[in-house]
Amino acid sequence: MALTERSGSHRIAIKEGTVAVTIRDVARASGVHISTVSRTFSAPHLVNPETRSRVLATAEQLGYRPNRAARALITGRTHNIGLIVADIANPFFPPLIKAAETHARRRDYHVFVADTDEDPIVELDLVQALAKQVDGILLCSPRMSDDQIEQVRREVPLVVINRMITGLPAVVMDVGHGAREAVRHLLDLGHRHLVYLAGPRGSWTNREIRRAAGATTRAAGAELTVLGPNQPVEETGAAAAEAVRRTCATAVLAYNDLMAIGLLQALQDRGVDVPGQVSVVGIDDIAYSGLVRPRLTTVANPTAAAGRAAVDMLLQQGDDGATGQVTLRTDLIIRNSTGPGPYAPAVALNAEVAATVKE
Amino acid sequence: MALTERSGSHRIAIKEGTVAVTIRDVARASGVHISTVSRTFSAPHLVNPETRSRVLATAEQLGYRPNRAARALITGRTHNIGLIVADIANPFFPPLIKAAETHARRRDYHVFVADTDEDPIVELDLVQALAKQVDGILLCSPRMSDDQIEQVRREVPLVVINRMITGLPAVVMDVGHGAREAVRHLLDLGHRHLVYLAGPRGSWTNREIRRAAGATTRAAGAELTVLGPNQPVEETGAAAAEAVRRTCATAVLAYNDLMAIGLLQALQDRGVDVPGQVSVVGIDDIAYSGLVRPRLTTVANPTAAAGRAAVDMLLQQGDDGATGQVTLRTDLIIRNSTGPGPYAPAVALNAEVAATVKE
DNA sequence: CTCCATTCGGCAAACGTTTGCAACAGATTA
DNA sequence: TAATCTGTTGCAAACGTTTGCCGAATGGAG
């Protein structure tokens, strides 16, 4: 460990060639007390403009950067946010992460991202580990039980994304709305037997979709078969092709685009025409849903907006104890993976029926 | 701000209902000095097993968690790693991030992920901001100049991924090798006029591919047209379809799968058969390259391995000053987006030609 | 019984900040 | 002229740890 002589005092060069320059160095070099330097950065209005600019100049020249650990120690705020997701590699999350990160940075916060691999135990571990080094945690589509979340909540400020827990601040996408729209779209096209290709157990979103789809089909006197639960990846979507065919359903709503795409390709591979024989609808509108052929009809989730809203809620939480719950709108995007079903009305009628159902 | 009476001293409840329990509380509760508690956690062999278990028990019971900021302040190590990528939403990165994160966690490190939006200025900003709160930074496919990286390097330990800078620890994927294989594959198939659909300026990878592709085509007496530079996203791939057609080339190597997929779909949309009329090769082997139809022939990059290797290098860097450079192998994966070109040899000849070229 | 080695645990300084308090100057008011 | 106020700065305590140093206790050897 190299020792470096500097300004008459010994300093440890933690990283070779790098000497940490502190507030004290700046103070000495500009002939003021350290508290003045501190204030120059954290409460500029309290220091004489002249002094301030002098301090800033020497700080700049010396290459001073405030030590956030020290600051955190005394203020109790780290200016870090934890963001926990089930799977970074799932294309649903990156836009959310990106938005949250950019938004946080604009408020001088940094984001720690952690990946739970869809495992509730890892999830709990991560929250605990992160709790002390962040000012709050964004819990995305958690797989933990409500109880566990309640418990964790006592250790660290929390905002939950895509799960509704009473008394807990949350940002949810109203996926029920999107699912209803999707099912109505399929019914309007003349499909009377649908499949819901379910997502992972423990997912609030999954329950919401299932409930919405069930209610809407039932109300229309149509049939809904639920296949699942499944891991929300393409493989399971592809693997479900067989089962889907066996149900004789003509339309499928999948828990997410990944599964929808997997299913779509598997169906095509075994010679099933999409949307000629089977219509497929996804959820999320990930970047690839517009790239596959046929382009995927899907429910667009405002993930970026959700990320931003969650960051805002978390940062506000410090000020007052108000725990809001924000619901974001989701919308059906009709592309080419859905087409007329066996009971398709005449084109002229189509609009009329749609109008009626929507009222 | 709520004040809470506790053990006769005043404590600030930073987060309502949450009182931070410190080493001091544990010490008091278990009747030992704080240093003993500290040692129980950071140097267990120095404390009597009996005392240790008693301390651990009360710590557990009180819900004590070490304050990493305080620890960082004195040890100079934060146990955090910064990971800077150009674009989280680019599916090339998530597997790398995920691997790095998991690997780091196993060594009791956390990862901060930041996204530069492909902007070298943001990149520099981020490195500087992160420098003080992490023990080192993983710089993924940087877009900064070598000089800037050299400068930053003096502020914080660095490992660069996908860029070779002399004297700087780096993990690179030998994309030149993959590109050569890809080009040979196309030549073997009888293509004599290729296009390289280039990536972003400032990218080391881009230069490597271009150089490798150029050298290989030239050696075979074939022609290579370079189109670019381009932002590495599908849109630019799709937008390039027109230009590709104009070149009359029969095979395209793209900077990455995203662009390859964009191009592939755009070609198909305008009635060009892939691989019948044009062969397309991507690079990266992102999850979707196997999902599009035709499945994409591509160069597989060991991104997860790269992430792990980079973490290892960074953490070792602390021990000695050794700066290694690791090169990871890339491999061509032949799928369905490539087919015979206008000068295709007879099938029997094919293997022979391949053998010759490879010698 | 004395001495020494060993093991354990306490003491206190240090890490780099922030912040309440007090001091001081100069300006304003009574 | 004295009193008050305002703006600027210094002083020192705190934040929660780690760690070098030293003393106490213990046990074994002589």
mmCIF file with all atom_site columns, C-alpha atoms in Angstrom, chain B residues 14 29 48 87 90 94 111 114 119 222 236 258 274 278 318-319 324:
data_model
loop_
_atom_site.group_PDB
_atom_site.id
_atom_site.type_symbol
_atom_site.label_atom_id
_atom_site.label_alt_id
_atom_site.label_comp_id
_atom_site.label_asym_id
_atom_site.label_entity_id
_atom_site.label_seq_id
_atom_site.pdbx_PDB_ins_code
_atom_site.Cartn_x
_atom_site.Cartn_y
_atom_site.Cartn_z
_atom_site.occupancy
_atom_site.B_iso_or_equiv
_atom_site.pdbx_formal_charge
_atom_site.auth_seq_id
_atom_site.auth_comp_id
_atom_site.auth_asym_id
_atom_site.auth_atom_id
_atom_site.pdbx_PDB_model_num
ATOM 1  C CA . ILE B 1 14  ? -35.105 8.292   9.120   1.00 0.00 ? 14  ILE B CA 1
ATOM 2  C CA . ALA B 1 29  ? -27.492 -5.466  24.368  1.00 0.00 ? 29  ALA B CA 1
ATOM 3  C CA . ASN B 1 48  ? -14.058 -15.984 21.377  1.00 0.00 ? 48  ASN B CA 1
ATOM 4  C CA . ASP B 1 87  ? -28.072 0.766   -24.258 1.00 0.00 ? 87  ASP B CA 1
ATOM 5  C CA . ASN B 1 90  ? -30.156 -3.538  -26.841 1.00 0.00 ? 90  ASN B CA 1
ATOM 6  C CA . PRO B 1 94  ? -28.786 -7.973  -20.735 1.00 0.00 ? 94  PRO B CA 1
ATOM 7  C CA . VAL B 1 111 ? -23.625 -3.805  -9.446  1.00 0.00 ? 111 VAL B CA 1
ATOM 8  C CA . ALA B 1 114 ? -25.946 2.862   -16.083 1.00 0.00 ? 114 ALA B CA 1
ATOM 9  C CA . ASP B 1 119 ? -23.605 9.135   -26.146 1.00 0.00 ? 119 ASP B CA 1
ATOM 10 C CA . ALA B 1 222 ? -14.131 -10.844 -53.911 1.00 0.00 ? 222 ALA B CA 1
ATOM 11 C CA . THR B 1 236 ? -31.241 1.455   -39.608 1.00 0.00 ? 236 THR B CA 1
ATOM 12 C CA . LEU B 1 258 ? -30.599 -6.146  -34.532 1.00 0.00 ? 258 LEU B CA 1
ATOM 13 C CA . VAL B 1 274 ? -33.845 -14.509 -48.015 1.00 0.00 ? 274 VAL B CA 1
ATOM 14 C CA . VAL B 1 278 ? -29.751 -12.346 -50.605 1.00 0.00 ? 278 VAL B CA 1
ATOM 15 C CA . GLY B 1 318 ? -7.074  -4.630  -6.285  1.00 0.00 ? 318 GLY B CA 1
ATOM 16 C CA . ASP B 1 319 ? -4.625  -7.347  -5.232  1.00 0.00 ? 319 ASP B CA 1
ATOM 17 C CA . GLY B 1 324 ? -4.328  -8.799  -18.317 1.00 0.00 ? 324 GLY B CA 1
#
